[in-house]
mmCIF file of C-alpha atoms and ligand atoms in Angstrom:
data_model
loop_
_atom_site.group_PDB
_atom_site.id
_atom_site.type_symbol
_atom_site.label_atom_id
_atom_site.label_comp_id
_atom_site.label_asym_id
_atom_site.label_seq_id
_atom_site.Cartn_x
_atom_site.Cartn_y
_atom_site.Cartn_z
ATOM 1 C CA MET A 1 66.348 81.029 100.763
ATOM 2 C CA ASP A 2 69.885 81.046 99.386
ATOM 3 C CA GLU A 3 72.057 77.980 98.741
ATOM 4 C CA THR A 4 74.228 78.466 101.866
ATOM 5 C CA ASP A 5 71.191 78.587 104.185
ATOM 6 C CA ARG A 6 69.692 75.549 102.516
ATOM 7 C CA SER A 7 72.817 73.420 102.844
ATOM 8 C CA ASP A 8 73.084 74.474 106.507
ATOM 9 C CA ASP A 9 69.511 73.212 107.027
ATOM 10 C CA GLU A 10 70.302 69.944 105.266
ATOM 11 C CA GLN A 11 73.327 69.407 107.499
ATOM 12 C CA ARG A 12 71.276 70.025 110.628
ATOM 13 C CA MET A 13 68.883 67.205 109.692
ATOM 14 C CA ASP A 14 69.232 63.539 110.443
ATOM 15 C CA GLY A 15 67.303 61.978 107.565
ATOM 16 C CA LEU A 16 63.918 63.703 107.669
ATOM 17 C CA GLU A 17 64.316 64.969 111.231
ATOM 18 C CA VAL A 18 65.665 68.087 112.900
ATOM 19 C CA THR A 19 67.530 67.097 116.057
ATOM 20 C CA ALA A 20 68.396 70.541 117.452
ATOM 21 C CA CYS A 21 67.430 74.095 116.518
ATOM 22 C CA GLU A 22 67.311 77.371 118.432
ATOM 23 C CA ARG A 23 66.468 79.798 115.635
ATOM 24 C CA CYS A 24 63.159 81.060 117.049
ATOM 25 C CA PRO A 25 63.674 82.329 120.623
ATOM 26 C CA GLU A 26 59.935 82.485 121.487
ATOM 27 C CA LEU A 27 59.338 78.959 120.232
ATOM 28 C CA VAL A 28 62.387 77.613 122.028
ATOM 29 C CA ASP A 29 60.821 79.030 125.232
ATOM 30 C CA SER A 30 57.331 77.683 124.555
ATOM 31 C CA ARG A 31 58.149 74.200 123.262
ATOM 32 C CA SER A 32 58.776 71.047 125.294
ATOM 33 C CA GLN A 33 60.396 69.401 122.294
ATOM 34 C CA ILE A 34 60.858 69.607 118.518
ATOM 35 C CA VAL A 35 57.960 67.835 116.778
ATOM 36 C CA ASN A 36 59.257 66.232 113.593
ATOM 37 C CA GLY A 37 57.240 64.615 110.829
ATOM 38 C CA ASP A 38 55.759 61.188 111.433
ATOM 39 C CA GLY A 39 55.361 58.283 108.999
ATOM 40 C CA PRO A 40 57.381 56.253 106.506
ATOM 41 C CA ASN A 41 60.313 57.966 104.801
ATOM 42 C CA ASP A 42 59.095 56.739 101.396
ATOM 43 C CA ALA A 43 55.412 57.716 101.720
ATOM 44 C CA ASP A 44 53.626 58.828 98.530
ATOM 45 C CA VAL A 45 51.447 61.323 100.373
ATOM 46 C CA LEU A 46 52.799 64.083 102.623
ATOM 47 C CA PHE A 47 50.378 66.079 104.779
ATOM 48 C CA VAL A 48 51.598 69.474 105.953
ATOM 49 C CA GLY A 49 49.903 71.217 108.887
ATOM 50 C CA GLU A 50 50.626 74.537 110.533
ATOM 51 C CA GLY A 51 52.490 73.712 113.714
ATOM 52 C CA PRO A 52 52.230 71.516 116.795
ATOM 53 C CA GLY A 53 49.504 72.176 119.386
ATOM 54 C CA ALA A 54 49.604 71.295 123.086
ATOM 55 C CA THR A 55 49.065 67.543 122.640
ATOM 56 C CA GLU A 56 51.615 67.315 119.829
ATOM 57 C CA ASP A 57 54.133 69.262 121.912
ATOM 58 C CA ARG A 58 53.621 66.841 124.798
ATOM 59 C CA GLU A 59 53.704 63.650 122.733
ATOM 60 C CA GLY A 60 56.318 64.705 120.181
ATOM 61 C CA LYS A 61 54.214 63.700 117.144
ATOM 62 C CA PRO A 62 52.142 65.800 114.726
ATOM 63 C CA PHE A 63 48.345 65.549 114.659
ATOM 64 C CA VAL A 64 47.732 63.411 117.727
ATOM 65 C CA GLY A 65 45.071 65.644 119.350
ATOM 66 C CA ARG A 66 41.434 66.172 118.286
ATOM 67 C CA SER A 67 42.375 67.275 114.771
ATOM 68 C CA GLY A 68 44.539 64.171 114.486
ATOM 69 C CA SER A 69 41.584 61.920 115.380
ATOM 70 C CA VAL A 70 39.540 63.485 112.567
ATOM 71 C CA LEU A 71 42.425 63.084 110.150
ATOM 72 C CA ASP A 72 43.029 59.429 111.130
ATOM 73 C CA GLU A 73 39.352 58.523 110.771
ATOM 74 C CA GLN A 74 38.955 60.209 107.381
ATOM 75 C CA LEU A 75 42.196 58.674 106.128
ATOM 76 C CA ARG A 76 40.845 55.253 107.026
ATOM 77 C CA ILE A 77 37.605 55.926 105.145
ATOM 78 C CA VAL A 78 39.432 56.695 101.885
ATOM 79 C CA GLY A 79 41.834 53.761 102.226
ATOM 80 C CA LEU A 80 44.865 55.842 103.210
ATOM 81 C CA ASP A 81 45.916 54.527 106.613
ATOM 82 C CA ARG A 82 47.875 56.909 108.822
ATOM 83 C CA GLU A 83 50.728 54.381 108.924
ATOM 84 C CA THR A 84 51.159 54.680 105.142
ATOM 85 C CA VAL A 85 51.346 58.480 104.887
ATOM 86 C CA ARG A 86 53.758 61.054 106.284
ATOM 87 C CA ILE A 87 52.512 63.989 108.327
ATOM 88 C CA THR A 88 54.550 67.085 109.153
ATOM 89 C CA ASN A 89 54.136 70.784 109.936
ATOM 90 C CA CYS A 90 55.378 74.141 108.604
ATOM 91 C CA VAL A 91 56.997 74.823 111.982
ATOM 92 C CA ARG A 92 58.249 72.087 114.291
ATOM 93 C CA CYS A 93 57.889 73.885 117.623
ATOM 94 C CA ARG A 94 54.653 74.863 119.352
ATOM 95 C CA PRO A 95 53.858 78.577 119.107
ATOM 96 C CA PRO A 96 52.805 80.034 122.488
ATOM 97 C CA LYS A 97 49.029 79.969 123.154
ATOM 98 C CA ASN A 98 48.534 78.264 119.787
ATOM 99 C CA ARG A 99 49.054 81.527 117.899
ATOM 100 C CA ASP A 100 49.880 81.335 114.183
ATOM 101 C CA PRO A 101 53.591 81.037 113.411
ATOM 102 C CA THR A 102 55.103 84.387 112.385
ATOM 103 C CA LYS A 103 56.593 84.986 108.921
ATOM 104 C CA THR A 104 60.082 84.792 110.455
ATOM 105 C CA GLU A 105 59.330 81.492 112.200
ATOM 106 C CA LEU A 106 57.915 80.047 108.967
ATOM 107 C CA ALA A 107 61.014 81.199 107.092
ATOM 108 C CA ASN A 108 63.345 79.794 109.770
ATOM 109 C CA CYS A 109 61.741 76.358 109.423
ATOM 110 C CA ARG A 110 61.225 76.387 105.641
ATOM 111 C CA GLY A 111 64.522 74.757 104.717
ATOM 112 C CA TYR A 112 63.766 71.819 107.006
ATOM 113 C CA LEU A 113 60.400 71.342 105.315
ATOM 114 C CA GLU A 114 61.927 71.613 101.831
ATOM 115 C CA THR A 115 64.625 69.095 102.764
ATOM 116 C CA GLU A 116 61.989 66.717 104.167
ATOM 117 C CA ILE A 117 60.017 67.067 100.917
ATOM 118 C CA ASP A 118 63.114 66.500 98.758
ATOM 119 C CA ARG A 119 64.208 63.418 100.683
ATOM 120 C CA LEU A 120 60.686 61.968 100.782
ATOM 121 C CA ASP A 121 59.864 62.859 97.157
ATOM 122 C CA PRO A 122 56.083 62.363 97.581
ATOM 123 C CA GLU A 123 53.551 62.044 94.742
ATOM 124 C CA VAL A 124 51.396 64.695 96.370
ATOM 125 C CA ILE A 125 51.678 67.229 99.187
ATOM 126 C CA VAL A 126 48.379 67.921 100.967
ATOM 127 C CA THR A 127 48.254 71.284 102.750
ATOM 128 C CA LEU A 128 45.998 71.209 105.813
ATOM 129 C CA GLY A 129 44.522 74.706 106.174
ATOM 130 C CA LYS A 130 45.394 78.266 105.262
ATOM 131 C CA VAL A 131 48.869 78.627 106.768
ATOM 132 C CA PRO A 132 50.530 75.668 104.988
ATOM 133 C CA SER A 133 48.600 76.340 101.755
ATOM 134 C CA GLU A 134 49.784 79.949 101.601
ATOM 135 C CA HIS A 135 53.286 79.015 102.783
ATOM 136 C CA LEU A 136 53.851 76.452 100.035
ATOM 137 C CA LEU A 137 51.909 78.128 97.224
ATOM 138 C CA GLU A 138 53.262 81.596 98.090
ATOM 139 C CA ARG A 139 49.957 83.330 97.399
ATOM 140 C CA SER A 140 46.828 84.028 99.389
ATOM 141 C CA VAL A 141 44.473 81.060 99.492
ATOM 142 C CA ALA A 142 40.738 80.980 100.319
ATOM 143 C CA VAL A 143 40.858 77.431 101.646
ATOM 144 C CA THR A 144 37.097 76.903 101.975
ATOM 145 C CA LYS A 145 36.641 77.797 98.298
ATOM 146 C CA GLU A 146 39.808 76.164 97.007
ATOM 147 C CA ALA A 147 39.808 72.897 98.979
ATOM 148 C CA GLY A 148 40.288 69.996 96.577
ATOM 149 C CA THR A 149 42.261 72.074 94.059
ATOM 150 C CA VAL A 150 45.541 70.674 92.769
ATOM 151 C CA GLU A 151 48.344 73.087 91.898
ATOM 152 C CA ASP A 152 51.782 72.318 90.475
ATOM 153 C CA VAL A 153 54.555 74.474 91.938
ATOM 154 C CA ARG A 154 58.318 74.491 92.230
ATOM 155 C CA LEU A 155 59.610 73.910 95.741
ATOM 156 C CA GLY A 156 63.335 74.275 96.260
ATOM 157 C CA GLY A 157 63.648 74.133 92.459
ATOM 158 C CA THR A 158 61.767 70.836 92.048
ATOM 159 C CA PRO A 159 58.257 70.539 90.568
ATOM 160 C CA ARG A 160 55.753 69.392 93.180
ATOM 161 C CA ARG A 161 52.029 68.668 93.193
ATOM 162 C CA VAL A 162 50.135 70.434 95.979
ATOM 163 C CA LEU A 163 46.538 69.605 96.960
ATOM 164 C CA ILE A 164 44.749 72.258 99.031
ATOM 165 C CA CYS A 165 42.744 70.812 101.927
ATOM 166 C CA LEU A 166 40.762 72.159 104.864
ATOM 167 C CA HIS A 167 42.385 71.891 108.272
ATOM 168 C CA PRO A 168 40.730 68.933 110.072
ATOM 169 C CA ALA A 169 39.789 71.290 112.941
ATOM 170 C CA ALA A 170 37.459 73.109 110.497
ATOM 171 C CA THR A 171 35.260 69.991 110.442
ATOM 172 C CA LEU A 172 34.970 70.105 114.250
ATOM 173 C CA TYR A 173 33.531 73.629 114.107
ATOM 174 C CA ASP A 174 31.337 72.952 111.057
ATOM 175 C CA ARG A 175 30.296 69.340 110.436
ATOM 176 C CA SER A 176 29.134 70.201 106.901
ATOM 177 C CA GLN A 177 32.815 70.572 105.978
ATOM 178 C CA LEU A 178 33.424 66.855 106.539
ATOM 179 C CA GLU A 179 32.201 66.024 103.046
ATOM 180 C CA THR A 180 34.694 68.418 101.440
ATOM 181 C CA PHE A 181 37.450 67.121 103.690
ATOM 182 C CA GLU A 182 36.738 63.502 102.749
ATOM 183 C CA ALA A 183 36.475 64.349 99.031
ATOM 184 C CA THR A 184 39.887 66.052 99.192
ATOM 185 C CA LEU A 185 41.453 63.031 100.886
ATOM 186 C CA GLU A 186 39.915 60.878 98.168
ATOM 187 C CA THR A 187 41.676 63.034 95.576
ATOM 188 C CA ALA A 188 44.934 62.562 97.501
ATOM 189 C CA ALA A 189 44.416 58.789 97.448
ATOM 190 C CA GLU A 190 43.727 58.887 93.701
ATOM 191 C CA LEU A 191 46.853 60.940 93.028
ATOM 192 C CA ALA A 192 48.831 58.388 95.026
ATOM 193 C CA GLY A 193 47.128 55.507 93.187
ATOM 194 C CA VAL A 194 45.382 54.080 96.265
ATOM 195 C CA ASP A 195 41.769 52.859 96.107
ATOM 196 C CA ARG A 196 39.251 52.833 98.976
ATOM 197 C CA ASN A 197 40.403 49.347 100.014
ATOM 198 C CA GLY A 198 43.933 50.609 100.493
ATOM 199 C CA SER A 199 45.483 48.803 97.517
ATOM 200 C CA SER A 200 47.757 50.738 95.227
ATOM 201 C CA GLY A 201 47.713 50.603 91.466
ATOM 202 C CA GLY A 202 49.866 53.041 89.638
ATOM 203 C CA GLY A 203 48.426 56.494 90.310
ATOM 204 C CA GLN A 204 48.170 59.398 87.933
ATOM 205 C CA SER A 205 51.249 60.204 85.917
ATOM 206 C CA ARG A 206 53.291 62.705 87.745
ATOM 207 C CA LEU A 207 53.453 66.395 86.842
ATOM 208 C CA ASP A 208 53.035 65.708 83.145
ATOM 209 C CA GLY A 209 54.194 68.664 81.133
ATOM 210 C CA PHE A 210 55.251 70.701 84.156
HETATM 211 N N1 LIG B 301 47.304 71.314 113.929
HETATM 212 C C1 LIG B 301 48.379 71.427 113.124
HETATM 213 O O1 LIG B 301 48.386 72.246 112.207
HETATM 214 N N2 LIG B 301 49.397 70.599 113.327
HETATM 215 C C2 LIG B 301 49.400 69.678 114.286
HETATM 216 O O2 LIG B 301 50.380 68.940 114.394
HETATM 217 C C3 LIG B 301 48.260 69.577 115.103
HETATM 218 C C4 LIG B 301 47.230 70.402 114.916
#
């Protein structure tokens, strides 16, 4: 993304939110509304999913359907309450029939995500599933094998810490994945300096040597 496109994206955003966008004709047709990120604008942990589903499209918030219930419950277990983290998606409009977002749609929405990340400046970005992991790490990712792995990357020129995580829906299809999911959220809590009781205490030093 070049500098002109990026500054256009920044200007279209009100804080961390996109208020109007018509870049993806199919998504404009299929959405009921733009689903922006949810959570405090100074959160230490940012979760990034793929894109809104039917419930999210209806309610205007990310991860409020069945996957959201899994995420909320597991967050509670590791001491990271949903109210303390920010949750967003790679694309902000629901793809028709829950298909994956196309490369063009991901690219059209990328500047908004990068601006949200820059303005939030989180300690760690947790990618929920294959699409956001590959989108942010710009390589192919075997999420089941790599879940729990931390990778330092540059996003929009700034060093960022990315933690690969399963999509919460994966635990609905295969309950044995819950353990991996919870362990990854525990790593996120550690990186943000939060213990299981929800108190914060410093966290790991950020991107040392990167
Ligand atoms: N799955 C996602 O990737 N994002 C949501 O917001 C909901 C389900």
